Amino acid sequence: MTPARWEWDAAAGPARVVAELAAAGVAWVHAPEIAEKAAGDPWAAAERVLGGRPLLVERQPIRAVPGGRSFSSGCMAAPFHTDSQMLLGVPPHVQVMACARAAERGGENLYLDTWCLLARIEREDPTLLADLFTSPRRQPFVFGDVSGPTVTRRGGSLVFTHTARPLPDDGVAARLRPFVDSAEVIEVRADAGDLVILQNHRMLHGRRAFRDDRRSFTRVLAWRPDPWPAPEHWMARAACAADVLDPRVGDALGRVRDSGGHVPSAPVTDHELAAVREVLRGIPPGVVSARQGVPEPDLYRWRDAVVSGFRT
């Protein structure tokens, strides 16, 4: 069901956003001032939306350019996926899509609730459900591979990880695909000044193809200090699976519970630190990667090292 679009209220807005994300996974708000701010000051935009300073933000313009081949720079349809860039093994809690201009036709944002997806798989294919929680996979993304079970606990949150481009020999992905392809889809056609806000640990997102190269969004990813609530039976199942996979891994604050997480142990140079500072200011990682001539996975590793307090 498409969420109701509502007008932003500075006093009550943040609490309503957080409540809607906890309940339904997505919120749709008309907030022109915040949408405009997202492009230039993503930290301030995220703070206004969430009602508190996030741990970290990341900004990415979403606009088609000639020859663009990525989802952020192209006009092709985007299959369902998650934004799984990691901060010490935890993907962003929130995705904010701020619309500056919609395409005249096409380009609708699409969302899929993985909690509903898991409930259906539990009824129809219990073996697949077990594998989603217990079978480690390697899922490729532009920013690097993510390893671990499809559904697991990361930083105290229940996280569903889903790449748009699974490896050819990924049997779990092949068995999961028919469920994703036939799932109920939430469709939102945002207009200029709108924010579509997503609980990124729970919801998959994609979009329809379009031809209007004036379509323009800013994507802001935000990491919260606190995990998202999730159904207790899924949390318990993920906890049991993590204990089986690696019983030595604890669930203390600042540590990653699942086998896919990592804590960096190498320092960074002054050159690497300068690149990280650009990312922390809100410069898109792809821009920094091209400017510095380094792969995006290295940027995220350096960022983790900085956040962990390692310096030369």
Short mmCIF file of C-alpha atoms in Angstrom, two decimals:
data_model
loop_
_atom_site.label_atom_id
_atom_site.label_comp_id
_atom_site.label_asym_id
_atom_site.label_seq_id
_atom_site.Cartn_x
_atom_site.Cartn_y
_atom_site.Cartn_z
CA MET A 1 0.00 0.00 0.00
CA THR A 2 1.36 3.43 -0.99
CA PRO A 3 2.03 5.56 2.12
CA ALA A 4 0.02 8.72 2.67
CA ARG A 5 1.87 11.90 1.69
CA TRP A 6 1.82 14.57 4.39
CA GLU A 7 3.08 18.10 4.91
CA TRP A 8 6.16 18.54 7.07
CA ASP A 9 5.73 20.01 10.51
CA ALA A 10 8.93 21.12 12.22
CA ALA A 11 7.68 20.32 15.71
CA ALA A 12 5.99 16.96 15.17
CA GLY A 13 7.66 15.85 11.93
CA PRO A 14 10.71 13.98 13.24
CA ALA A 15 8.73 11.88 15.72
CA ARG A 16 6.16 11.05 13.04
CA VAL A 17 8.87 10.01 10.59
CA VAL A 18 10.55 7.71 13.11
CA ALA A 19 7.19 6.23 14.12
CA GLU A 20 6.19 5.55 10.51
CA LEU A 21 9.56 3.98 9.72
CA ALA A 22 9.28 1.72 12.77
CA ALA A 23 5.72 0.72 11.86
CA ALA A 24 5.64 0.55 8.07
CA GLY A 25 9.23 1.02 6.90
CA VAL A 26 8.56 4.05 4.67
CA ALA A 27 7.34 7.64 4.99
CA TRP A 28 6.42 10.17 2.28
CA VAL A 29 6.65 13.84 3.22
CA HIS A 30 6.39 17.14 1.38
CA ALA A 31 9.21 19.25 2.84
CA PRO A 32 10.67 21.62 0.19
CA GLU A 33 13.16 23.33 2.50
CA ILE A 34 14.66 20.03 3.66
CA ALA A 35 14.66 18.63 0.12
CA GLU A 36 16.65 21.65 -1.05
CA LYS A 37 19.03 21.43 1.91
CA ALA A 38 19.78 17.74 1.24
CA ALA A 39 21.88 18.61 -1.80
CA GLY A 40 24.13 21.14 -0.04
CA ASP A 41 24.04 20.22 3.65
CA PRO A 42 23.11 16.54 4.06
CA TRP A 43 24.05 16.54 7.74
CA ALA A 44 21.53 19.30 8.53
CA ALA A 45 18.86 17.67 6.36
CA ALA A 46 19.24 14.32 8.11
CA GLU A 47 19.21 15.94 11.53
CA ARG A 48 15.98 17.77 10.78
CA VAL A 49 14.28 14.65 9.43
CA LEU A 50 15.34 12.40 12.32
CA GLY A 51 15.16 14.97 15.10
CA GLY A 52 18.73 14.34 16.23
CA ARG A 53 22.31 14.31 15.02
CA PRO A 54 23.07 11.09 13.10
CA LEU A 55 26.30 9.17 13.60
CA LEU A 56 27.21 9.58 9.94
CA VAL A 57 25.69 10.66 6.64
CA GLU A 58 26.54 10.01 3.03
CA ARG A 59 25.25 11.99 0.04
CA GLN A 60 24.79 10.91 -3.57
CA PRO A 61 23.16 12.81 -6.45
CA ILE A 62 20.76 10.61 -8.43
CA ARG A 63 20.58 12.06 -11.93
CA ALA A 64 21.06 10.56 -15.38
CA VAL A 65 24.14 11.72 -17.30
CA PRO A 66 25.21 10.83 -20.86
CA GLY A 67 26.68 7.34 -20.83
CA GLY A 68 25.75 6.74 -17.17
CA ARG A 69 25.86 3.04 -16.36
CA SER A 70 25.13 2.99 -12.63
CA PHE A 71 21.70 3.32 -11.04
CA SER A 72 22.68 6.75 -9.72
CA SER A 73 23.87 8.07 -13.10
CA GLY A 74 21.65 6.15 -15.52
CA CYS A 75 17.99 6.05 -16.53
CA MET A 76 17.52 2.29 -16.57
CA ALA A 77 15.15 0.41 -14.29
CA ALA A 78 16.77 -0.46 -10.96
CA PRO A 79 16.01 -3.95 -9.59
CA PHE A 80 15.24 -4.27 -5.91
CA HIS A 81 18.29 -3.91 -3.68
CA THR A 82 19.50 -2.49 -0.38
CA ASP A 83 21.97 0.32 0.28
CA SER A 84 24.55 -1.77 2.10
CA GLN A 85 27.53 0.57 2.45
CA MET A 86 29.00 -0.30 5.83
CA LEU A 87 30.02 1.70 8.85
CA LEU A 88 31.89 -0.83 11.00
CA GLY A 89 29.78 -3.63 9.58
CA VAL A 90 26.42 -1.84 9.84
CA PRO A 91 24.58 -0.47 6.76
CA PRO A 92 22.76 2.89 6.93
CA HIS A 93 19.63 2.86 9.05
CA VAL A 94 17.82 5.42 6.91
CA GLN A 95 17.66 6.36 3.25
CA VAL A 96 16.24 9.78 2.35
CA MET A 97 15.37 10.43 -1.30
CA ALA A 98 14.92 14.17 -1.78
CA CYS A 99 13.22 15.09 -5.05
CA ALA A 100 14.30 18.22 -6.93
CA ARG A 101 12.52 17.24 -10.15
CA ALA A 102 10.50 14.19 -11.18
CA ALA A 103 10.63 12.65 -14.63
CA GLU A 104 7.69 13.55 -16.84
CA ARG A 105 7.02 9.84 -17.29
CA GLY A 106 8.48 6.84 -15.46
CA GLY A 107 11.10 6.87 -12.74
CA GLU A 108 8.69 5.92 -9.94
CA ASN A 109 10.37 4.69 -6.76
CA LEU A 110 9.50 1.11 -5.78
CA TYR A 111 9.69 -0.49 -2.34
CA LEU A 112 9.28 -3.98 -0.93
CA ASP A 113 8.80 -4.90 2.73
CA THR A 114 11.10 -7.79 3.63
CA TRP A 115 9.18 -8.57 6.82
CA CYS A 116 6.15 -9.46 4.69
CA LEU A 117 8.47 -11.30 2.31
CA LEU A 118 9.93 -13.39 5.14
CA ALA A 119 6.46 -14.26 6.44
CA ARG A 120 5.45 -15.56 3.01
CA ILE A 121 8.67 -17.55 2.61
CA GLU A 122 8.13 -19.06 6.07
CA ARG A 123 4.74 -20.37 4.90
CA GLU A 124 5.76 -21.54 1.44
CA ASP A 125 9.45 -22.53 1.60
CA PRO A 126 10.78 -23.11 5.15
CA THR A 127 14.05 -24.47 3.79
CA LEU A 128 14.76 -21.23 1.97
CA LEU A 129 13.84 -19.28 5.10
CA ALA A 130 16.43 -21.24 7.09
CA ASP A 131 19.07 -20.59 4.45
CA LEU A 132 18.37 -16.85 4.48
CA PHE A 133 19.36 -16.79 8.16
CA THR A 134 22.14 -19.38 8.18
CA SER A 135 23.85 -19.59 4.76
CA PRO A 136 26.72 -17.09 4.34
CA ARG A 137 26.77 -15.46 0.91
CA ARG A 138 29.03 -13.03 -0.92
CA GLN A 139 26.96 -10.25 -2.44
CA PRO A 140 28.70 -7.78 -4.80
CA PHE A 141 28.05 -4.03 -4.63
CA VAL A 142 29.83 -1.06 -6.24
CA PHE A 143 31.36 -0.15 -2.87
CA GLY A 144 32.60 -3.71 -2.25
CA ASP A 145 31.31 -7.16 -1.42
CA VAL A 146 29.11 -7.86 1.60
CA SER A 147 29.54 -11.28 3.22
CA GLY A 148 27.27 -13.04 5.67
CA PRO A 149 23.73 -14.44 5.76
CA THR A 150 21.00 -12.60 3.86
CA VAL A 151 19.17 -11.82 7.11
CA THR A 152 21.30 -11.21 10.17
CA ARG A 153 21.89 -8.93 13.11
CA ARG A 154 24.22 -6.02 12.50
CA GLY A 155 24.77 -3.50 15.25
CA GLY A 156 21.65 -4.71 17.09
CA SER A 157 19.34 -4.29 14.07
CA LEU A 158 17.76 -6.99 11.97
CA VAL A 159 19.23 -6.41 8.50
CA PHE A 160 18.15 -7.84 5.16
CA THR A 161 20.94 -7.52 2.55
CA HIS A 162 20.04 -7.81 -1.13
CA THR A 163 22.20 -7.00 -4.15
CA ALA A 164 20.71 -6.12 -7.52
CA ARG A 165 23.39 -8.21 -9.24
CA PRO A 166 23.98 -11.53 -7.46
CA LEU A 167 26.79 -13.83 -8.47
CA PRO A 168 25.88 -16.40 -11.15
CA ASP A 169 26.44 -19.33 -8.76
CA ASP A 170 24.43 -17.85 -5.87
CA GLY A 171 21.83 -20.54 -5.28
CA VAL A 172 20.08 -18.65 -2.48
CA ALA A 173 19.60 -15.65 -4.77
CA ALA A 174 18.12 -17.88 -7.47
CA ARG A 175 15.61 -19.39 -5.04
CA LEU A 176 14.78 -15.99 -3.54
CA ARG A 177 14.18 -14.25 -6.85
CA PRO A 178 10.68 -15.67 -7.61
CA PHE A 179 9.48 -14.48 -4.19
CA VAL A 180 10.87 -10.97 -4.79
CA ASP A 181 9.50 -10.82 -8.34
CA SER A 182 5.98 -11.75 -7.20
CA ALA A 183 5.89 -9.71 -3.97
CA GLU A 184 3.51 -6.81 -3.36
CA VAL A 185 5.21 -3.59 -4.41
CA ILE A 186 4.85 -0.12 -2.89
CA GLU A 187 5.05 2.54 -5.61
CA VAL A 188 5.70 6.23 -4.92
CA ARG A 189 5.79 8.96 -7.53
CA ALA A 190 7.53 11.76 -5.68
CA ASP A 191 7.32 15.35 -6.88
CA ALA A 192 9.62 18.33 -6.39
CA GLY A 193 10.05 19.10 -2.69
CA ASP A 194 9.10 15.60 -1.56
CA LEU A 195 11.11 13.32 0.70
CA VAL A 196 10.68 9.56 0.57
CA ILE A 197 12.25 8.16 3.74
CA LEU A 198 13.10 4.49 4.08
CA GLN A 199 13.95 2.09 6.90
CA ASN A 200 16.92 0.72 5.00
CA HIS A 201 17.49 -2.39 7.15
CA ARG A 202 13.99 -3.60 6.35
CA MET A 203 12.90 -2.31 2.93
CA LEU A 204 14.22 -3.14 -0.52
CA HIS A 205 14.06 -0.34 -3.08
CA GLY A 206 14.21 0.04 -6.84
CA ARG A 207 12.72 2.23 -9.58
CA ARG A 208 11.08 2.17 -12.97
CA ALA A 209 12.97 3.22 -16.09
CA PHE A 210 12.62 6.76 -17.45
CA ARG A 211 13.90 8.89 -20.33
CA ASP A 212 13.75 12.41 -18.90
CA ASP A 213 17.34 13.35 -18.04
CA ARG A 214 16.07 16.28 -15.97
CA ARG A 215 14.90 13.87 -13.24
CA SER A 216 16.92 14.81 -10.16
CA PHE A 217 17.08 13.43 -6.62
CA THR A 218 19.58 13.60 -3.79
CA ARG A 219 20.03 10.42 -1.77
CA VAL A 220 21.08 10.89 1.82
CA LEU A 221 22.07 7.83 3.85
CA ALA A 222 22.11 8.20 7.63
CA TRP A 223 23.36 5.99 10.44
CA ARG A 224 21.45 6.31 13.74
CA PRO A 225 22.88 5.81 17.23
CA ASP A 226 20.18 3.22 18.02
CA PRO A 227 19.06 0.06 16.22
CA TRP A 228 15.61 -0.33 14.71
CA PRO A 229 13.01 -2.46 16.50
CA ALA A 230 12.08 -5.66 14.68
CA PRO A 231 9.74 -8.64 15.23
CA GLU A 232 11.09 -10.64 18.16
CA HIS A 233 10.84 -14.03 16.44
CA TRP A 234 13.01 -12.82 13.55
CA MET A 235 15.52 -11.25 15.96
CA ALA A 236 15.68 -14.45 17.99
CA ARG A 237 16.21 -16.53 14.87
CA ALA A 238 19.01 -14.24 13.69
CA ALA A 239 20.65 -14.38 17.13
CA CYS A 240 20.56 -18.18 17.18
CA ALA A 241 22.01 -18.35 13.68
CA ALA A 242 24.83 -15.96 14.60
CA ASP A 243 25.70 -18.07 17.63
CA VAL A 244 25.94 -21.17 15.43
CA LEU A 245 28.03 -19.39 12.82
CA ASP A 246 30.45 -17.92 15.34
CA PRO A 247 29.66 -18.38 19.04
CA ARG A 248 32.70 -16.31 19.98
CA VAL A 249 31.24 -13.07 18.60
CA GLY A 250 29.46 -10.96 21.19
CA ASP A 251 26.75 -8.36 20.76
CA ALA A 252 28.27 -5.49 22.70
CA LEU A 253 27.95 -1.86 21.69
CA GLY A 254 30.36 -0.95 18.92
CA ARG A 255 30.99 -4.55 17.89
CA VAL A 256 29.52 -6.44 14.96
CA ARG A 257 27.67 -9.63 15.76
CA ASP A 258 27.46 -11.35 12.42
CA SER A 259 30.17 -13.03 10.39
CA GLY A 260 29.92 -10.41 7.67
CA GLY A 261 31.12 -7.52 9.83
CA HIS A 262 34.67 -6.36 10.33
CA VAL A 263 36.64 -3.98 12.46
CA PRO A 264 39.61 -2.35 10.68
CA SER A 265 43.03 -2.84 12.21
CA ALA A 266 45.22 -0.78 9.86
CA PRO A 267 46.02 2.94 10.20
CA VAL A 268 45.43 5.48 7.43
CA THR A 269 47.86 7.98 5.91
CA ASP A 270 47.31 11.74 5.70
CA HIS A 271 46.37 11.32 2.03
CA GLU A 272 43.76 8.72 2.91
CA LEU A 273 42.46 10.85 5.76
CA ALA A 274 41.95 13.79 3.39
CA ALA A 275 39.80 11.59 1.14
CA VAL A 276 37.75 10.42 4.13
CA ARG A 277 37.19 14.00 5.25
CA GLU A 278 35.67 14.80 1.86
CA VAL A 279 33.25 11.87 2.20
CA LEU A 280 32.34 12.93 5.73
CA ARG A 281 31.55 16.45 4.49
CA GLY A 282 29.01 14.97 2.08
CA ILE A 283 30.99 14.73 -1.16
CA PRO A 284 29.76 11.57 -2.96
CA PRO A 285 32.16 8.62 -2.56
CA GLY A 286 32.14 8.05 -6.33
CA VAL A 287 33.41 11.61 -6.89
CA VAL A 288 36.15 11.22 -4.28
CA SER A 289 37.07 7.82 -5.70
CA ALA A 290 37.51 9.25 -9.20
CA ARG A 291 39.36 12.34 -7.98
CA GLN A 292 41.77 10.38 -5.79
CA GLY A 293 42.12 7.44 -8.18
CA VAL A 294 41.22 4.83 -5.57
CA PRO A 295 38.54 2.11 -5.57
CA GLU A 296 35.41 2.86 -3.56
CA PRO A 297 35.93 -0.21 -1.32
CA ASP A 298 39.21 1.35 -0.16
CA LEU A 299 37.40 4.58 0.72
CA TYR A 300 34.97 2.70 2.97
CA ARG A 301 37.82 0.78 4.60
CA TRP A 302 39.65 4.04 5.30
CA ARG A 303 36.46 5.58 6.70
CA ASP A 304 36.03 2.65 9.07
CA ALA A 305 39.64 3.03 10.18
CA VAL A 306 39.14 6.74 10.88
CA VAL A 307 35.92 6.14 12.77
CA SER A 308 37.70 3.47 14.80
CA GLY A 309 40.31 6.03 15.81
CA PHE A 310 43.29 4.73 13.86
CA ARG A 311 45.77 7.34 12.63
CA THR A 312 49.43 7.37 11.56
#
